[in-house]
Short mmCIF file of C-alpha atoms in Angstrom, two decimals:
data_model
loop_
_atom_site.label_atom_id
_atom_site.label_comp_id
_atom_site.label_asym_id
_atom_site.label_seq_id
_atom_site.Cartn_x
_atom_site.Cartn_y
_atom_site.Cartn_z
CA UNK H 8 3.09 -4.58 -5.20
CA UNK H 9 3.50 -3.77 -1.71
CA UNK H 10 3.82 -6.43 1.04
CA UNK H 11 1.67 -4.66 3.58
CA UNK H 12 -2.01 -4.16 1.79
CA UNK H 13 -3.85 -1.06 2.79
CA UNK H 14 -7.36 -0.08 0.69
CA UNK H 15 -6.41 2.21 -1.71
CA UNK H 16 -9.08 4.80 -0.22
CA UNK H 17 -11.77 5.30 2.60
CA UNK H 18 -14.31 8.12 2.86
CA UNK H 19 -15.99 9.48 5.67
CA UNK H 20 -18.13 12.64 6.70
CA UNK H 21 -16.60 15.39 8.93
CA UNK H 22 -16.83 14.45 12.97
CA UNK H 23 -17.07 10.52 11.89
CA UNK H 24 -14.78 7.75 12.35
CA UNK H 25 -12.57 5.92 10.08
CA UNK H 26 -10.35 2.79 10.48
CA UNK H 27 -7.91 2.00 7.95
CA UNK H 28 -6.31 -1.32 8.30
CA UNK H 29 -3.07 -2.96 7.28
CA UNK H 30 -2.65 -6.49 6.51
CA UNK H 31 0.96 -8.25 6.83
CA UNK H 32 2.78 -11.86 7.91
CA UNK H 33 4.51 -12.83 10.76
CA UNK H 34 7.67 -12.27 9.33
CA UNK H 35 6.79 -8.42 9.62
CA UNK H 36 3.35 -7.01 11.49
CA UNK H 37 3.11 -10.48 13.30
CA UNK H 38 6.54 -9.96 14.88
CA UNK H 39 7.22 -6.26 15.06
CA UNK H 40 6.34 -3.17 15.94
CA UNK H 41 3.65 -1.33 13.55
CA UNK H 42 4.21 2.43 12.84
CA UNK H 43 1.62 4.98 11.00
CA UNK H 44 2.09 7.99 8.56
CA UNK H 45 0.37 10.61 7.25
CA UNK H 46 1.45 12.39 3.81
CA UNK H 47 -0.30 15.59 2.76
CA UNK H 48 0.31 16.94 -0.85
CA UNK H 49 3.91 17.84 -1.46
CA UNK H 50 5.04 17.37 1.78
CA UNK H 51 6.84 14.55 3.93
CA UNK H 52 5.98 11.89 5.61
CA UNK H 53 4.62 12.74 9.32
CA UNK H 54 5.02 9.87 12.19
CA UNK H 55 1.46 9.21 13.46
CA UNK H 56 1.51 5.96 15.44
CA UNK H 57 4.58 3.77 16.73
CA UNK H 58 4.88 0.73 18.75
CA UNK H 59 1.63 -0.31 17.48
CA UNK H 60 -0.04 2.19 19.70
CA UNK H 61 2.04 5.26 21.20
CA UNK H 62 1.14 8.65 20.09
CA UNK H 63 4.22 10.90 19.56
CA UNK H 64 3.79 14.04 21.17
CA UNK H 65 1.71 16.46 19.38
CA UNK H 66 -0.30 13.80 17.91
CA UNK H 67 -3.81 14.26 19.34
CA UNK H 68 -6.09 11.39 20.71
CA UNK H 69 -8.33 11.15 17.85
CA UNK H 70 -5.67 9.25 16.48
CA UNK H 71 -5.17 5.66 17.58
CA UNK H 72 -3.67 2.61 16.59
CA UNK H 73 -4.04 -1.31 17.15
CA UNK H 74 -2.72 -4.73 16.64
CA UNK H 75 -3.82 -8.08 16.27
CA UNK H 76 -1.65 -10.98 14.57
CA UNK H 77 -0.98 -9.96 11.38
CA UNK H 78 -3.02 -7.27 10.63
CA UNK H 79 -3.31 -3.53 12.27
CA UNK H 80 -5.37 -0.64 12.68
CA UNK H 81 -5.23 3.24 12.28
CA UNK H 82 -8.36 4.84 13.61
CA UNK H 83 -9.30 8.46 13.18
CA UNK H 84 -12.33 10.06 15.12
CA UNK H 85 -13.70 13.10 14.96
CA UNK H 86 -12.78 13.57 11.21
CA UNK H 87 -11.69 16.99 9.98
CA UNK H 88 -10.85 18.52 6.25
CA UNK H 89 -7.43 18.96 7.55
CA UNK H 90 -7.07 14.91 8.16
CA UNK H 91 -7.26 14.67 4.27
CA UNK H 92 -3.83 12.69 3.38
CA UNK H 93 -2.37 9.85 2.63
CA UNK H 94 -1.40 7.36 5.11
CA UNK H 95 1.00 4.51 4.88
CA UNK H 96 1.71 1.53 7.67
CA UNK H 97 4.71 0.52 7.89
CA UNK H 98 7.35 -2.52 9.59
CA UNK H 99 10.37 -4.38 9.89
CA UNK H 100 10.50 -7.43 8.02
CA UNK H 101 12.43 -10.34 9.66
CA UNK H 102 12.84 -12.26 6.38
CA UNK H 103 13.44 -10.00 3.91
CA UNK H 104 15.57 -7.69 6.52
CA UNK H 105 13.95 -4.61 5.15
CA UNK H 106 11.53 -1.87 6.08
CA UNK H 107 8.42 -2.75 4.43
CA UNK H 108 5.26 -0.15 3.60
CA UNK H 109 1.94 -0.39 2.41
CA UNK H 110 0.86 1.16 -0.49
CA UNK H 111 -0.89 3.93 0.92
CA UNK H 112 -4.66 4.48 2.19
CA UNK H 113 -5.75 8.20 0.38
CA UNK H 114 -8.77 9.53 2.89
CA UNK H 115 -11.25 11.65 1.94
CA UNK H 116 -13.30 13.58 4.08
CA UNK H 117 -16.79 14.09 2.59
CA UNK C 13 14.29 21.66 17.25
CA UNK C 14 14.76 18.27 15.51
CA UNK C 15 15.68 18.73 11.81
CA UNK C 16 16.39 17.28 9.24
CA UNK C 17 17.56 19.08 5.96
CA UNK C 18 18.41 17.58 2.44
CA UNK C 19 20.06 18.80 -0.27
CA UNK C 20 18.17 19.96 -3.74
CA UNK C 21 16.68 18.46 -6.53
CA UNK C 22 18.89 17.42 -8.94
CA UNK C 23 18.28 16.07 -12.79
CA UNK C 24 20.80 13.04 -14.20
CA UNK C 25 21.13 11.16 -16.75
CA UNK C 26 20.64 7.41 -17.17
CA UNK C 27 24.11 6.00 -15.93
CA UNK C 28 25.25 8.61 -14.18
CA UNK C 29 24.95 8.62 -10.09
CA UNK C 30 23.63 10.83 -7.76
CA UNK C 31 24.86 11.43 -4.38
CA UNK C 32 21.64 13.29 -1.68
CA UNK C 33 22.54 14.82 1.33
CA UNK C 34 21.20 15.08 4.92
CA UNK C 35 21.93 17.64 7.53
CA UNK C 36 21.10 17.11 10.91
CA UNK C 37 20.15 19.40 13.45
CA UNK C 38 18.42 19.98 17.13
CA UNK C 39 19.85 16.39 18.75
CA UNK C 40 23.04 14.23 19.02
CA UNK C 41 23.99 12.74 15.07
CA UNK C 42 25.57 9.85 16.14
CA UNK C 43 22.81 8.87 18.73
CA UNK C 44 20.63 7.89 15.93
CA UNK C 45 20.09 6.19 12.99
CA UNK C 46 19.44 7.76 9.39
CA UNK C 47 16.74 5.57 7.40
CA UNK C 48 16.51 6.63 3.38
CA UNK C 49 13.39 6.06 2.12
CA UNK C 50 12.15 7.24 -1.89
CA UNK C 51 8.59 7.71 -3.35
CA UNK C 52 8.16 7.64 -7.00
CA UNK C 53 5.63 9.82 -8.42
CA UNK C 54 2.15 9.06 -7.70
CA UNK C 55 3.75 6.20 -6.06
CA UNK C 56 4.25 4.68 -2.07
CA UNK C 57 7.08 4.87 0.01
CA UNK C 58 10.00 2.41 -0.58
CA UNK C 59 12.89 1.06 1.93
CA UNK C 60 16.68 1.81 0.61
CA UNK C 61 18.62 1.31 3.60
CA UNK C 62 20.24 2.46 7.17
CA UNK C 63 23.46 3.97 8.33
CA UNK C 64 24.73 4.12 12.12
CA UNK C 65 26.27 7.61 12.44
CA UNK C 66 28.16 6.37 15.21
CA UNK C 67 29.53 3.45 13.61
CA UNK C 68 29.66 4.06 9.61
CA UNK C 69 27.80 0.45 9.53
CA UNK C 70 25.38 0.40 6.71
CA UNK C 71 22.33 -1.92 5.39
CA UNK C 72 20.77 -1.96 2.58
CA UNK C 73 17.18 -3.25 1.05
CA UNK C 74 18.68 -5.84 -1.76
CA UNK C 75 17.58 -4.88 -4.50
CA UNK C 76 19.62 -1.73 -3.87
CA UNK C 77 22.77 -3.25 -2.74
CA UNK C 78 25.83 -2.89 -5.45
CA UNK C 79 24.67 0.37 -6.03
CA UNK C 80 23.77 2.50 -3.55
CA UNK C 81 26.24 3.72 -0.87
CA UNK C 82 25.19 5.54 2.24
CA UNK C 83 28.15 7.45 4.03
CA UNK C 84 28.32 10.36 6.85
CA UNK C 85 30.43 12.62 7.76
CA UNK C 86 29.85 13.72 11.95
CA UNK C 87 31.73 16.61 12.11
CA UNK C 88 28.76 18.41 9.86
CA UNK C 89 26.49 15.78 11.35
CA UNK C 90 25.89 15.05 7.94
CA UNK C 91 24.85 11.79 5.80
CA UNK C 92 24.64 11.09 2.18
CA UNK C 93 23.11 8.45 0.09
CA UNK C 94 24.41 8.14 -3.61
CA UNK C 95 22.88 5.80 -5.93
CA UNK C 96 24.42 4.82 -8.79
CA UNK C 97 23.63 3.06 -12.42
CA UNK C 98 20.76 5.64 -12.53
CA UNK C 99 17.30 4.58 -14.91
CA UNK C 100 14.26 6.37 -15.06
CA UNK C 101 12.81 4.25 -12.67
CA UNK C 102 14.75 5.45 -10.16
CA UNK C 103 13.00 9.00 -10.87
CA UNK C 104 11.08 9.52 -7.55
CA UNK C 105 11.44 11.80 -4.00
CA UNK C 106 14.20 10.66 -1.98
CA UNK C 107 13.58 11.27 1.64
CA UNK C 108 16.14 10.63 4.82
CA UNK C 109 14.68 9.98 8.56
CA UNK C 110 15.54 9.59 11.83
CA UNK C 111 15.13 6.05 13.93
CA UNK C 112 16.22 5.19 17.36
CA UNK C 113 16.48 1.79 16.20
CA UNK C 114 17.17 -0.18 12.62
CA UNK C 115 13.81 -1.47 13.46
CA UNK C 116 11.72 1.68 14.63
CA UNK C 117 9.79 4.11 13.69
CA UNK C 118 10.82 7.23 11.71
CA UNK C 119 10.72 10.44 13.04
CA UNK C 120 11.15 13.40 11.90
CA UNK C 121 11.63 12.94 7.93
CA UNK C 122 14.06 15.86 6.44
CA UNK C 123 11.68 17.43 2.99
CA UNK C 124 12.52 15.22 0.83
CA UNK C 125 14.93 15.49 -2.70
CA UNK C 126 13.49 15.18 -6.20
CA UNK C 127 15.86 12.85 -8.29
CA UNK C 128 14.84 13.19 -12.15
CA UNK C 129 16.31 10.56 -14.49
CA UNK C 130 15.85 11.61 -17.92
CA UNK C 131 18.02 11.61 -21.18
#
């Protein structure tokens, strides 16, 4: 069981928005950073979101993140087939002195 | 660019160890930290440990520690993780990635290398 909780899946139509949230404690999302991933088939991981909020470069602006106590946000806009993955949060945990993940939100555009 | 290359898949044993590499290319190796992270199959993404280039220091998740080692070697800007005492639970993608910090973000993540454990 993973200590961040993501749902296991969302669904949404092409050019809608999704959020996908992430659930922690304040030894890990309440006290550090958040970061996002996405995972298509067979392939790494891909940094999405760090700091909570900061788009690397090449990342485009339908992709945003948020925080708020314990719990965080990945939002997608303007859905396409190609944003089909999976997508993991993930943090530092001050207690357990590990990187901690959730188990992985699988999104489906309809 | 930034790159990160690992070794290939390899098939063990239970027992035996396994030892992954991780190539760096495109920036400075010791300006950086190198995260390992595995998936199993069908699985999510799970926390091994850290090494400082720079430094050799290492830390690792605890339920790893006793068995996996994470070295480097900077004049290939190279680092390796080997994990040892190998069970087929430990069958899964292992995957090395680059952090400016212990506690930040990873980016980029080299392919990734398929460990099989199986007798």
């Amino acid at each position: 069981q993973s200590v961040l909780t993501q749902p296991p899946s969302v669904s949404a139509a092409p050019g809608q928005k999704v959020i996908i949230s992430c659930s922690g404690s304040s030894s890990n999302i309440g006290n550090n950073y958040v970061s996002w991933y996405h995972q298509l088939p067979g392939t790494a991981p891909k940094l999405l979101i760090y700091e909570n909020n900061k788009r690397p470069s090449g990342i485009p602006d339908r992709f945003s993140g948020s925080k708020s106590g314990t719990s965080a946000t990945l939002g997608i806009t303007g859905l396409q087939t190609g944003d089909e993955a999976d997508y993991y949060c993930g943090a530092w945990d001050s207690s357990l002195s590990a990187w901690v993940f959730g188990g992985g939100t699988k999104l489906t555009v309809l | 660019q930034v790159q990160l290359v690992q070794s290939g898949a390899e098939v063990k044993k239970p027992g035996a160890s396994v030892k992954v590499s991780c190539k760096a290319s495109g920036y400075s190796f010791t300006g950086y930290y190198l995260h390992w992270v595995r998936q199993a199959p069908g699985q999510g993404l799970e926390w091994l440990g850290w090494i400082n280039p720079n430094s050799g220091d290492t830390n690792s998740a605890q339920r790893f520690q006793g068995r996996v080692t994470m070295t480097r070697d900077t004049s290939i800007s190279t680092a390796y993780m080997e994990l040892s005492s190998l069970t087929s639970d430990d069958t899964a993608v292992y995957y090395c990635a680059r952090a400016p910090a212990t506690v930040a973000w990873f980016d980029p993540w080299g392919q990734g290398t398929l460990v099989s454990v199986s007798s």
